[in-house]
mmCIF file of C-alpha atoms and ligand atoms in Angstrom:
data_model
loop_
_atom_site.group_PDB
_atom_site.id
_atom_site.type_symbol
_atom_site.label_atom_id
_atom_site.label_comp_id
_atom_site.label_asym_id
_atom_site.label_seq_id
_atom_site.Cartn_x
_atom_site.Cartn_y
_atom_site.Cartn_z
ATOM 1 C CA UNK A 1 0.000 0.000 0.000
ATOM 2 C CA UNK A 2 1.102 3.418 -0.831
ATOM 3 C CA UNK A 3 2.406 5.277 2.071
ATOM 4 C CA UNK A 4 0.585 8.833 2.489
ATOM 5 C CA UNK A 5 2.053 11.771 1.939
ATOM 6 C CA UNK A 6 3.495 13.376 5.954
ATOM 7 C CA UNK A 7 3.849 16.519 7.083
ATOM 8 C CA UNK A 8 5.748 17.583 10.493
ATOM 9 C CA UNK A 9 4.679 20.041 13.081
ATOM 10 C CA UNK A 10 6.276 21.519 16.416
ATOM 11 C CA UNK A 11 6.481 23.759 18.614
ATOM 12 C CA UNK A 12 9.066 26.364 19.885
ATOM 13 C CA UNK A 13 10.189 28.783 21.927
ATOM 14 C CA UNK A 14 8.203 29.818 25.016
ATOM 15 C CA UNK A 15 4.806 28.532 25.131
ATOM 16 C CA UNK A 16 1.812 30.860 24.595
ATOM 17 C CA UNK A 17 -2.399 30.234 24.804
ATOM 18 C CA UNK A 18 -3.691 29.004 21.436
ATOM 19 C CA UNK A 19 -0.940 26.829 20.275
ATOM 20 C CA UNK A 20 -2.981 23.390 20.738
ATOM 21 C CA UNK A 21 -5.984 25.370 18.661
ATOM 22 C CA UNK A 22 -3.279 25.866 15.810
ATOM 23 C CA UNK A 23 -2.151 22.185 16.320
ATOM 24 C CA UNK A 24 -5.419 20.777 16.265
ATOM 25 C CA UNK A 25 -6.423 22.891 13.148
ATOM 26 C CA UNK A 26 -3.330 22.010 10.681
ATOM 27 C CA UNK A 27 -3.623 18.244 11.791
ATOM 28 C CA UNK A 28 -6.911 17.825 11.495
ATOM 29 C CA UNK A 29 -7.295 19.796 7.686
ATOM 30 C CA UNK A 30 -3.896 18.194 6.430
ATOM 31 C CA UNK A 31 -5.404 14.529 7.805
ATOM 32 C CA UNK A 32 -8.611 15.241 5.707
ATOM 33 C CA UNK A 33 -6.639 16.840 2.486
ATOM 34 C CA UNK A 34 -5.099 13.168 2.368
ATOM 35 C CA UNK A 35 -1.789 13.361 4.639
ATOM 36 C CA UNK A 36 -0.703 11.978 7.495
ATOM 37 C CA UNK A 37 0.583 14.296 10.488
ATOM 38 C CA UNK A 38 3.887 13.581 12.564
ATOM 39 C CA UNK A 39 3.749 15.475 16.106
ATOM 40 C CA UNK A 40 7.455 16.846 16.891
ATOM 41 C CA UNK A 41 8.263 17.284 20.244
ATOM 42 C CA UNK A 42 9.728 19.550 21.966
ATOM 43 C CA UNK A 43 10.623 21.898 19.229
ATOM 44 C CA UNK A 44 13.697 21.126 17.118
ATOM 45 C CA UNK A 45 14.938 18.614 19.620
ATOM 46 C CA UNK A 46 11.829 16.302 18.788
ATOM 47 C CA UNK A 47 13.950 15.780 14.922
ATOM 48 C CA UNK A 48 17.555 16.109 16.817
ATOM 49 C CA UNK A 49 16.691 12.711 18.768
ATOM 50 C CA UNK A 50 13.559 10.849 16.754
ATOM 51 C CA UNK A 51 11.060 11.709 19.232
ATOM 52 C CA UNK A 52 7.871 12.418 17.624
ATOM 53 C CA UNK A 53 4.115 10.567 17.311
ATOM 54 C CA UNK A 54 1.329 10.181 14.633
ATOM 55 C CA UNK A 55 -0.990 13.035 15.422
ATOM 56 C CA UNK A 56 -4.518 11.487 14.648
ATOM 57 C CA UNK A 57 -7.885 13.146 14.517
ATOM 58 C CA UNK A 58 -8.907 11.376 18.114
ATOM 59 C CA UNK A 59 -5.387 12.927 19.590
ATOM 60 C CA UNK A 60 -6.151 16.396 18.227
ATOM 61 C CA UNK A 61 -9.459 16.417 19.119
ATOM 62 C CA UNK A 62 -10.682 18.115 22.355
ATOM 63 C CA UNK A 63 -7.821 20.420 22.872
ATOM 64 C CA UNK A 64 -9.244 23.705 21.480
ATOM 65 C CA UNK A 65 -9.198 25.225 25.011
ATOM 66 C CA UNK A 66 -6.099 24.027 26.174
ATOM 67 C CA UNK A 67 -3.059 25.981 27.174
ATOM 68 C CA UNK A 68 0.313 24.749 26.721
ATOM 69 C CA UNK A 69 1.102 22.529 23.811
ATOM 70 C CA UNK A 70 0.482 18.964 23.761
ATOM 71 C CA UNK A 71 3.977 18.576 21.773
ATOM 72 C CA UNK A 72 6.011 20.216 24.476
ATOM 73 C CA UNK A 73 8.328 22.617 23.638
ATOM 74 C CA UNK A 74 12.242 24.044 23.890
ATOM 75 C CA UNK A 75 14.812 26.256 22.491
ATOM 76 C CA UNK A 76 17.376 24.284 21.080
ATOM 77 C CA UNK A 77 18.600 25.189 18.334
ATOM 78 C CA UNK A 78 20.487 22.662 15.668
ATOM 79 C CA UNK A 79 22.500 25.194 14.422
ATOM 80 C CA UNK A 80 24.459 24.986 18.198
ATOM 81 C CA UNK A 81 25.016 21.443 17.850
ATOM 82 C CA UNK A 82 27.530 19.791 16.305
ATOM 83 C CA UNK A 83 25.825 18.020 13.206
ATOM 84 C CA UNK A 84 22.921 19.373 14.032
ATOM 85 C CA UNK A 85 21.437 20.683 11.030
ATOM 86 C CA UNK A 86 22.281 17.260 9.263
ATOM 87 C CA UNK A 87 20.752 14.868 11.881
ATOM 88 C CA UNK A 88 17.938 16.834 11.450
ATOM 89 C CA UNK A 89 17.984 16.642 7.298
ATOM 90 C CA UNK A 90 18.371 13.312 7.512
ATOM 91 C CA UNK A 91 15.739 12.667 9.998
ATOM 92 C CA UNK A 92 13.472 14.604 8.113
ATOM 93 C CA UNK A 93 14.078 12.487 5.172
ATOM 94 C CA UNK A 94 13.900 9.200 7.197
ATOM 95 C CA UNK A 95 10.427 10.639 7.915
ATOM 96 C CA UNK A 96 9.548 11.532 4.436
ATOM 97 C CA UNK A 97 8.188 14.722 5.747
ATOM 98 C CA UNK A 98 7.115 17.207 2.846
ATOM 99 C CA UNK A 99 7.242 19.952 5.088
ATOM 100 C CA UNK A 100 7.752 21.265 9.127
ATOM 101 C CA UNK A 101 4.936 23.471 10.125
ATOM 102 C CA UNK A 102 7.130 25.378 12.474
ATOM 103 C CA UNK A 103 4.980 27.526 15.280
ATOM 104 C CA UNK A 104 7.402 29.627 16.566
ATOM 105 C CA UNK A 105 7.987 33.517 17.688
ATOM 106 C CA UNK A 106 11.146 35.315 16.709
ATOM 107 C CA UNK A 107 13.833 33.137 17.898
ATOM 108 C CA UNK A 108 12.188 29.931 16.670
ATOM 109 C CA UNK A 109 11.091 31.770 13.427
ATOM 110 C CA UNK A 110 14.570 33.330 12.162
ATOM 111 C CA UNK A 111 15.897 29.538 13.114
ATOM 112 C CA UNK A 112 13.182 28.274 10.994
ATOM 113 C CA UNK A 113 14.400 29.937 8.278
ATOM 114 C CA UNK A 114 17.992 28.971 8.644
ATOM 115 C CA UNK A 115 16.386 25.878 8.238
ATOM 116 C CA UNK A 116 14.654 26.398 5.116
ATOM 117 C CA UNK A 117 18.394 27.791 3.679
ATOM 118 C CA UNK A 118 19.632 24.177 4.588
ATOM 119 C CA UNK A 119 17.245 22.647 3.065
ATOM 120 C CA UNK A 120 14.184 22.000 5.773
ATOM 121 C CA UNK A 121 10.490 22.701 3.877
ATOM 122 C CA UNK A 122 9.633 25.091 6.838
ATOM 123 C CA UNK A 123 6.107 26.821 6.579
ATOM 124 C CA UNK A 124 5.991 28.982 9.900
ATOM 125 C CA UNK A 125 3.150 30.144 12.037
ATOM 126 C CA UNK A 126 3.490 33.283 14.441
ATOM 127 C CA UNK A 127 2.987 32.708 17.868
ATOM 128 C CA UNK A 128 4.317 34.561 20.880
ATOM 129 C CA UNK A 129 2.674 36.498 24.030
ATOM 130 C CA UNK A 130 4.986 39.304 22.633
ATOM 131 C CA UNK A 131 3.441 40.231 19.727
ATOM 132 C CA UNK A 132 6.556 41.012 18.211
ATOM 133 C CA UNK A 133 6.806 39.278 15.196
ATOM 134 C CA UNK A 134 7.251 41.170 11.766
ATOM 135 C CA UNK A 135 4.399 41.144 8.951
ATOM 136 C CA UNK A 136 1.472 40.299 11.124
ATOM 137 C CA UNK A 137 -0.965 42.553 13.335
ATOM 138 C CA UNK A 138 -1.055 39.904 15.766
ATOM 139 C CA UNK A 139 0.667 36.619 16.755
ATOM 140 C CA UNK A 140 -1.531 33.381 18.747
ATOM 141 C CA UNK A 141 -1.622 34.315 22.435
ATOM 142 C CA UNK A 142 -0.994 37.984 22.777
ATOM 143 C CA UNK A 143 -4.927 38.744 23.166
ATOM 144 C CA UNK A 144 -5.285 36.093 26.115
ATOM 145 C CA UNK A 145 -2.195 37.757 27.557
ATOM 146 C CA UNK A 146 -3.667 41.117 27.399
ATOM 147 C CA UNK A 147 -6.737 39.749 29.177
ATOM 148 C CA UNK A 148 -4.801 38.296 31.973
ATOM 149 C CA UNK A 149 -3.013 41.316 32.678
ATOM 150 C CA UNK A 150 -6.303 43.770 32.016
ATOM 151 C CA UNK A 151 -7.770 41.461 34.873
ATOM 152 C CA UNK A 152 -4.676 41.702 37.255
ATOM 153 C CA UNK A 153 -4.739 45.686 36.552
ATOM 154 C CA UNK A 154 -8.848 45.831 37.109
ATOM 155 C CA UNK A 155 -8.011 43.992 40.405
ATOM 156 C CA UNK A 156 -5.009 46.528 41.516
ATOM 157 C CA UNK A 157 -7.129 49.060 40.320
ATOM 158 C CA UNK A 158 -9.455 48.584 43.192
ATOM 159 C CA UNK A 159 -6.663 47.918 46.083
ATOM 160 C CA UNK A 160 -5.392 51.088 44.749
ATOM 161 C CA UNK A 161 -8.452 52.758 45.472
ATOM 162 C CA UNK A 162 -9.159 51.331 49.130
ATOM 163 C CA UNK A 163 -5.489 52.159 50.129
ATOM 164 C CA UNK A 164 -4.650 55.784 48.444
ATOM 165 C CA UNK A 165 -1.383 54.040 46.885
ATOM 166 C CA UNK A 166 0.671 53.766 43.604
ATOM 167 C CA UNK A 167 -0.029 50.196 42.109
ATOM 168 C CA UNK A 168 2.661 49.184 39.738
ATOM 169 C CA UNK A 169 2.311 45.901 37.641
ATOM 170 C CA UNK A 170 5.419 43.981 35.522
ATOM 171 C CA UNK A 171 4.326 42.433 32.843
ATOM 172 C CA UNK A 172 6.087 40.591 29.928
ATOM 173 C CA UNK A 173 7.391 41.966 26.693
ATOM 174 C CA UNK A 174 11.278 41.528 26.107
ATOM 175 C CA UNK A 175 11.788 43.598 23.139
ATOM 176 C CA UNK A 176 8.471 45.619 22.799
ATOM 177 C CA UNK A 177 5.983 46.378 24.716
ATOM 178 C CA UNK A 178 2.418 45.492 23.435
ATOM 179 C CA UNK A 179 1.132 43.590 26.391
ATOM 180 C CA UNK A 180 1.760 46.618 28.401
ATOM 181 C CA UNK A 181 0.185 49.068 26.267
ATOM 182 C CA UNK A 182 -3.158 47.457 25.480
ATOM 183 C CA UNK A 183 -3.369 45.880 28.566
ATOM 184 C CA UNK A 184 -2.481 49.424 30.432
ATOM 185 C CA UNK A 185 -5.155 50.747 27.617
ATOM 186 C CA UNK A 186 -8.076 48.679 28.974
ATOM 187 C CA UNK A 187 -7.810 49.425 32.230
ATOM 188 C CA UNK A 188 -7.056 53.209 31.765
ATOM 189 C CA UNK A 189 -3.493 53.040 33.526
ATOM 190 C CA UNK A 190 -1.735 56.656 34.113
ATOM 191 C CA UNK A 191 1.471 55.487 32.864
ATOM 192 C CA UNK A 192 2.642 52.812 30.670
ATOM 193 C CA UNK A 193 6.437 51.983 30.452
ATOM 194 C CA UNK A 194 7.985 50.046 27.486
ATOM 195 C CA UNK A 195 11.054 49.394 25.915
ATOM 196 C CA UNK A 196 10.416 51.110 22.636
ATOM 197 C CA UNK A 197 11.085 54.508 25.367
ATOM 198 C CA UNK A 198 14.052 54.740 26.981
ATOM 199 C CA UNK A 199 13.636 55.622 30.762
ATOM 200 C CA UNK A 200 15.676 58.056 31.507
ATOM 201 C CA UNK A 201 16.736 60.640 34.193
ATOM 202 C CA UNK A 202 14.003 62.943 32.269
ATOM 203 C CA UNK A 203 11.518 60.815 31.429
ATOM 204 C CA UNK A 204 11.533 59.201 35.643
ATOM 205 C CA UNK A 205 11.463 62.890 36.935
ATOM 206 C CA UNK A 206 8.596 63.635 34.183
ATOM 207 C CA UNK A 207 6.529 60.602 35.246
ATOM 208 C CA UNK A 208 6.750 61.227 39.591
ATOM 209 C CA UNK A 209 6.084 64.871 38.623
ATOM 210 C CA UNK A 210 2.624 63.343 36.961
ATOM 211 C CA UNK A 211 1.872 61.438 39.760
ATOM 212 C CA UNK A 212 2.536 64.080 42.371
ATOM 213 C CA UNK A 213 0.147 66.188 40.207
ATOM 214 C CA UNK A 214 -1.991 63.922 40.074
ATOM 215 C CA UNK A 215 -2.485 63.301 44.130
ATOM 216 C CA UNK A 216 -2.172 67.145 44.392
ATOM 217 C CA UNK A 217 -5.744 67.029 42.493
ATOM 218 C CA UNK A 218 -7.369 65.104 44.876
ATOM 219 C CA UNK A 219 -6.909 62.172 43.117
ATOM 220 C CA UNK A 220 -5.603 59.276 45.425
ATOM 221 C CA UNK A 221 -4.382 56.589 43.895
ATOM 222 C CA UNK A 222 -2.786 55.729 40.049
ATOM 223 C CA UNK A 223 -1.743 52.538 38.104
ATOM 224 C CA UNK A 224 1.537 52.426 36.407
ATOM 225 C CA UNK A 225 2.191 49.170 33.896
ATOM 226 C CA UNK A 226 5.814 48.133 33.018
ATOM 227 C CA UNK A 227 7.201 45.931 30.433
ATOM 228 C CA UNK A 228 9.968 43.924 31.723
ATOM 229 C CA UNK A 229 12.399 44.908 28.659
ATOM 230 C CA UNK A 230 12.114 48.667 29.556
ATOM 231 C CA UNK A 231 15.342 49.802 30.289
ATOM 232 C CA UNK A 232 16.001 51.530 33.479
ATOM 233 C CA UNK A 233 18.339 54.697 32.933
ATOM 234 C CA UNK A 234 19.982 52.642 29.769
ATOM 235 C CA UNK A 235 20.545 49.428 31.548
ATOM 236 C CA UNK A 236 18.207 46.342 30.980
ATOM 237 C CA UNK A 237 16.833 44.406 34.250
ATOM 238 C CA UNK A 238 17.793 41.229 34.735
ATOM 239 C CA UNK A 239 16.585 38.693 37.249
ATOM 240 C CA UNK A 240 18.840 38.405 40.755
ATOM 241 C CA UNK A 241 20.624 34.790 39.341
ATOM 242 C CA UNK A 242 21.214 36.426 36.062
ATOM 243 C CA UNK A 243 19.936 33.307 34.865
ATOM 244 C CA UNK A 244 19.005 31.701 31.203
ATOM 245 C CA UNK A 245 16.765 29.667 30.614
ATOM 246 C CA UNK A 246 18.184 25.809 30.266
ATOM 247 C CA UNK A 247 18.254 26.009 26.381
ATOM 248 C CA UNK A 248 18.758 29.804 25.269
ATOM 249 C CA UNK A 249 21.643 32.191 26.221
ATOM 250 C CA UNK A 250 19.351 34.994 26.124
ATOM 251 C CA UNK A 251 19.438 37.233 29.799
ATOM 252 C CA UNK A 252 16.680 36.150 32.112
ATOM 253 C CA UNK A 253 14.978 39.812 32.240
ATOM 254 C CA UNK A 254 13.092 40.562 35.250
ATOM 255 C CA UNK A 255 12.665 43.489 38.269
ATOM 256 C CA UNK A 256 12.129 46.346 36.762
ATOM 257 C CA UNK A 257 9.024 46.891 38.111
ATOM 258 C CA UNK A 258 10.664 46.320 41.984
ATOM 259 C CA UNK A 259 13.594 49.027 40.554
ATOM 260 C CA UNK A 260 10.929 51.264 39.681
ATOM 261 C CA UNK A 261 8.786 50.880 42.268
ATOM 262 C CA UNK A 262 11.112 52.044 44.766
ATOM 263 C CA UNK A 263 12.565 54.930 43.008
ATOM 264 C CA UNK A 264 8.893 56.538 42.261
ATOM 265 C CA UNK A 265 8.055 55.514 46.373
ATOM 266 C CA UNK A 266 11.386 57.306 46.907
ATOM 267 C CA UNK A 267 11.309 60.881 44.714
ATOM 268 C CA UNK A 268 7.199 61.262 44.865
ATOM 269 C CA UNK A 269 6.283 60.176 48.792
ATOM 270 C CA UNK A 270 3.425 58.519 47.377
ATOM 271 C CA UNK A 271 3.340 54.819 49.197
ATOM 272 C CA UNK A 272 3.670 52.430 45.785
ATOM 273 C CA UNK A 273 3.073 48.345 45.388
ATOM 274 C CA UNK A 274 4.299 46.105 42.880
ATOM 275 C CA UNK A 275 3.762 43.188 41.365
ATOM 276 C CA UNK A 276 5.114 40.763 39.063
ATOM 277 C CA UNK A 277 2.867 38.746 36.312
ATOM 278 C CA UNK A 278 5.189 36.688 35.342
ATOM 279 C CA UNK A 279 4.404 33.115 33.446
ATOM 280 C CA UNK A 280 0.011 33.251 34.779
ATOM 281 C CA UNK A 281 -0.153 35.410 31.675
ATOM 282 C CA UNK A 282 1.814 32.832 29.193
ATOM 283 C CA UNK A 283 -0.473 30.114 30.781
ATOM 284 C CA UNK A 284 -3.900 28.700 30.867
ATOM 285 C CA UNK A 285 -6.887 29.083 28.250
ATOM 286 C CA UNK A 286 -7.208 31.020 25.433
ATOM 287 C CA UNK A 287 -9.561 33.658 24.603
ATOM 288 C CA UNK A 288 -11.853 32.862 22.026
ATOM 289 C CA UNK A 289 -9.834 35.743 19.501
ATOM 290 C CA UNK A 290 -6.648 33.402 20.370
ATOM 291 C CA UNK A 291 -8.764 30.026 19.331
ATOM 292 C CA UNK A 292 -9.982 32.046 16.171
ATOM 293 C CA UNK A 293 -6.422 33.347 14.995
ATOM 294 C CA UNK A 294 -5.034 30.056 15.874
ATOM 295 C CA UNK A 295 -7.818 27.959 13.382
ATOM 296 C CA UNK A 296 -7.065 30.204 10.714
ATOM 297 C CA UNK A 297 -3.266 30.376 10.791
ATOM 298 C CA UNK A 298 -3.688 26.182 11.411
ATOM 299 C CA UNK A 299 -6.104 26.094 8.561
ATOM 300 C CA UNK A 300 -3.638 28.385 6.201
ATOM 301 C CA UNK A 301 -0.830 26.653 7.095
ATOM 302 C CA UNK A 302 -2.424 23.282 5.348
ATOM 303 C CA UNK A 303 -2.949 25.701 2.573
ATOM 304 C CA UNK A 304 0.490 26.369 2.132
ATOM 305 C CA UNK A 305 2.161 23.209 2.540
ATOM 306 C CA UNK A 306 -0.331 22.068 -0.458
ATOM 307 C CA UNK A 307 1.186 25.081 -2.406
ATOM 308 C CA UNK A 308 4.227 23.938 -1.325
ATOM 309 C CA UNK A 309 5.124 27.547 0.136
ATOM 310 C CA UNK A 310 8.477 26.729 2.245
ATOM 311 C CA UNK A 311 10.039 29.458 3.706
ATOM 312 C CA UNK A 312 6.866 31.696 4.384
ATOM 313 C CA UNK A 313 4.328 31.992 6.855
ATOM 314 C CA UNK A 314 1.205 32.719 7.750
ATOM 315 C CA UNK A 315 -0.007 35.868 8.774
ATOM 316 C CA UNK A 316 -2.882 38.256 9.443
ATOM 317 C CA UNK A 317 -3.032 41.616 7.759
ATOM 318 C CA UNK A 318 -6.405 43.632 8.787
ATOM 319 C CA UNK A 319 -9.003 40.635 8.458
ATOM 320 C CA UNK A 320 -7.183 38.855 5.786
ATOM 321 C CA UNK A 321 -4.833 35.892 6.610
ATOM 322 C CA UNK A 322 -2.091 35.827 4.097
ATOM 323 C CA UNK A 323 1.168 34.402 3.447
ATOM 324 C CA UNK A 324 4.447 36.294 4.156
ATOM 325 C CA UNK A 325 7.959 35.578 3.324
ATOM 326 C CA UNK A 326 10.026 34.398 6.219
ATOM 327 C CA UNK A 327 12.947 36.230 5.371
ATOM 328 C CA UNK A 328 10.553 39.829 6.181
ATOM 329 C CA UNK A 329 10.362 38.246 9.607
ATOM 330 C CA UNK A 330 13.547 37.307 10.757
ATOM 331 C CA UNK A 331 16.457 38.972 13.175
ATOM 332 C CA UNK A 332 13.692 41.784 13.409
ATOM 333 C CA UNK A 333 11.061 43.312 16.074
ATOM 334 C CA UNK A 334 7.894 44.845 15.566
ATOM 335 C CA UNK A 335 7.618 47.588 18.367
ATOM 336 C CA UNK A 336 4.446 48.994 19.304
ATOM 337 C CA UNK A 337 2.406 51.262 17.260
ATOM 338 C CA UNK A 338 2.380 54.569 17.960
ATOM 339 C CA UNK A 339 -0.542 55.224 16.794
ATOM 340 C CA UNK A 340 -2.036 52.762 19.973
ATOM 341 C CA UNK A 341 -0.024 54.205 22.414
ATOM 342 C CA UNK A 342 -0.492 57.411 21.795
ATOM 343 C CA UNK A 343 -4.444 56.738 22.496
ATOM 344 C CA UNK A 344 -3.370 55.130 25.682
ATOM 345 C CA UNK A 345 -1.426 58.217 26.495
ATOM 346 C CA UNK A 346 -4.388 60.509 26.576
ATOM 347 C CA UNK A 347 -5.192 59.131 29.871
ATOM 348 C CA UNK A 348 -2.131 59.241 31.447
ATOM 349 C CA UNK A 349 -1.426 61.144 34.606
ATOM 350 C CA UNK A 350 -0.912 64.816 33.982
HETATM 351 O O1 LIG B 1 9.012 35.475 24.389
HETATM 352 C C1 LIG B 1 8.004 35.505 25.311
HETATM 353 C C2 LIG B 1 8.517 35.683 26.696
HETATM 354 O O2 LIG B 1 7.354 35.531 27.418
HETATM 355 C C3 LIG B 1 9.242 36.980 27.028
HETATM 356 O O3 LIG B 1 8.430 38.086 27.238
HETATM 357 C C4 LIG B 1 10.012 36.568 28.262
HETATM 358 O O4 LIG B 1 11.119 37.404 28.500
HETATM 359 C C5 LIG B 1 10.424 35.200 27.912
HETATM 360 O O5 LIG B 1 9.408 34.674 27.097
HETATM 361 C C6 LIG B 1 10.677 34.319 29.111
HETATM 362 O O6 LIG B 1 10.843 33.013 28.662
HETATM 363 P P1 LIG B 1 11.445 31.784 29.503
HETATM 364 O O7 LIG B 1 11.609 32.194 30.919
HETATM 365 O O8 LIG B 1 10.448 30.705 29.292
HETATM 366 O O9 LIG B 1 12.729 31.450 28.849
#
């Protein structure tokens, strides 16, 4: 009997809501256009050391909701092992996998398309918290994040209140910082710090002057949102270990918020909180926009692999979901727009 044709599909990178919903999606269309769908786990390691499984319709099915990714997921990268990139040609062709649906954000991305160079049929699908990625208004899990840390703001919002203080919330956002704006948007915040603006001497002295002002009107309380990539008078925060993660050698960011915190408590007299977000807002559910985008990206990705479009992606541009050349995407971030933030601004402290 004829063997069908396979595709491969993993995960990478830090995990995000809506990956399982973009999982379930390509399997289940590619299994009804006539292939058959080989799970990777763990990212690139899953081809680096044969561990993978037949994704079938009963294995995808129920897992819409799900956080996390039912393939697991990591950061290693072939291209830092020795032979890498060829024990993973060769076990692609062991497999006799047409192409690796790759669902990655930056880092995982601009490897995918080192890949694709060396000869991996990479299609790639935008996923990360961050919603950094090039060529798409939005990336699978950045809208669930933004709910999680709208929620967490709402609930400071009202502590605030009871106890006249400054509530200040960390949230994610290495290189940009999207989660911070829209999630500082929906609640209203008075000041939103992200790494796209430098924090300097000025800028510090500008924001506790807004604050002071803004006690000084009778107003008693204010909620400031930072994204953990903001750098603090040119220097970027890292956690206390100065840590990596076990498979990247990127800096372990982490207490700005505490830096800042202290500093505003310090120059304005006003009693400030903090808090961290941390990893609650890369975990659980997705919101039903995160299910959606995921379906369609899943659904386009099938598309593409039929077209045989290695070395692209998919993407969303308005209400269209299109197909993007990887090489737009990688070794580059796409920082907030202004345009947002500058609507967020309007309600800032002044
Ligand atoms: O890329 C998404 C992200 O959530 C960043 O905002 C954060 O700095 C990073 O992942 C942390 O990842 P980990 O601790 O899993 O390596």
């Amino acid at each position: 009997m004829e063997r069908k044709p396979r595709i491969g599909i993993m995960t990478g990178g830090g995990d995000c809501p809506g990956l399982n919903a973009a999982i379930r999606a390509c399997a289940k269309t590619a299994i009804q256009a006539g292939y058959e769908v080989i799970g990777i786990h763990n990212g690139w390691q899953g081809l680096l050391e044969h561990d993978d499984e037949v994704l079938t319709g009963q294995r995808t099915s129920g897992i819409i909701d799900k956080g996390g990714t039912i393939l697991g997921t990591s950061r290693v990268s072939p291209l830092r092992i020795e032979n890498g990139v060829q024990r993973v040609l060769d076990r692609v062709d062991v497999l006799g996998l047409q192409a690796v649906v790759v669902l990655g954000g930056e880092g995982t991305l601009s490897l995918g398309y080192k890949m694709f160079q060396k000869g991996v049929p990479v299609i790639g699908i935008p996923k990360t918290i961050d919603n950094d990625i090039m060529e798409t208004d939005f990336t699978i899990g950045f809208q669930t994040a933004v709910q999680v840390a709208t929620d967490a703001l709402d609930r400071l919002r009202s502590t605030a209140e009871s106890h006249d203080r400054v509530m200040l919330l960390e949230v994610m956002g290495r290189n940009a910082g999207w989660i911070a704006v829209y999630a500082g948007l929906a609640n209203g915040a008075e000041e939103i710090l992200i790494p796209e603006i430098p924090l300097t001497e000025e800028r510090l002295d500008e924001v506790c002057e807004r604050l002071k002002r803004r006690r000084s009107r009778g107003i008693r309380f204010s909620i400031v949102v930072v994204a953990e990539g903001t750098q603090l008078l040119g220097k970027p925060i890292l956690t206390e270990d100065h840590g990596t993660s076990a498979d990247t050698t990127a800096p372990r960011l982490g207490g700005v918020g505490q830096m800042l915190g202290e500093i505003i408590e310090h120059r304005t007299k006003l009693e400030t909180r903090v808090s961290t977000l941390g990893y609650i807002q890369r975990g659980g559910t997705p919101v039903a926009y995160d299910r959606t985008l995921a379906t369609a990206f899943g659904v386009k990705a099938t598309e593409m692999v039929k077209a045989k479009k290695y070395g692209e992606m998919t993407a969303l541009k308005g209400i269209r979901i299109v197909n993007v050349p990887l090489d737009k995407v990688v070794d580059r971030v796409k920082t907030v727009n202004r345009a947002v933030y500058n609507v967020a601004k309007r309600f800032f402290a002044r």
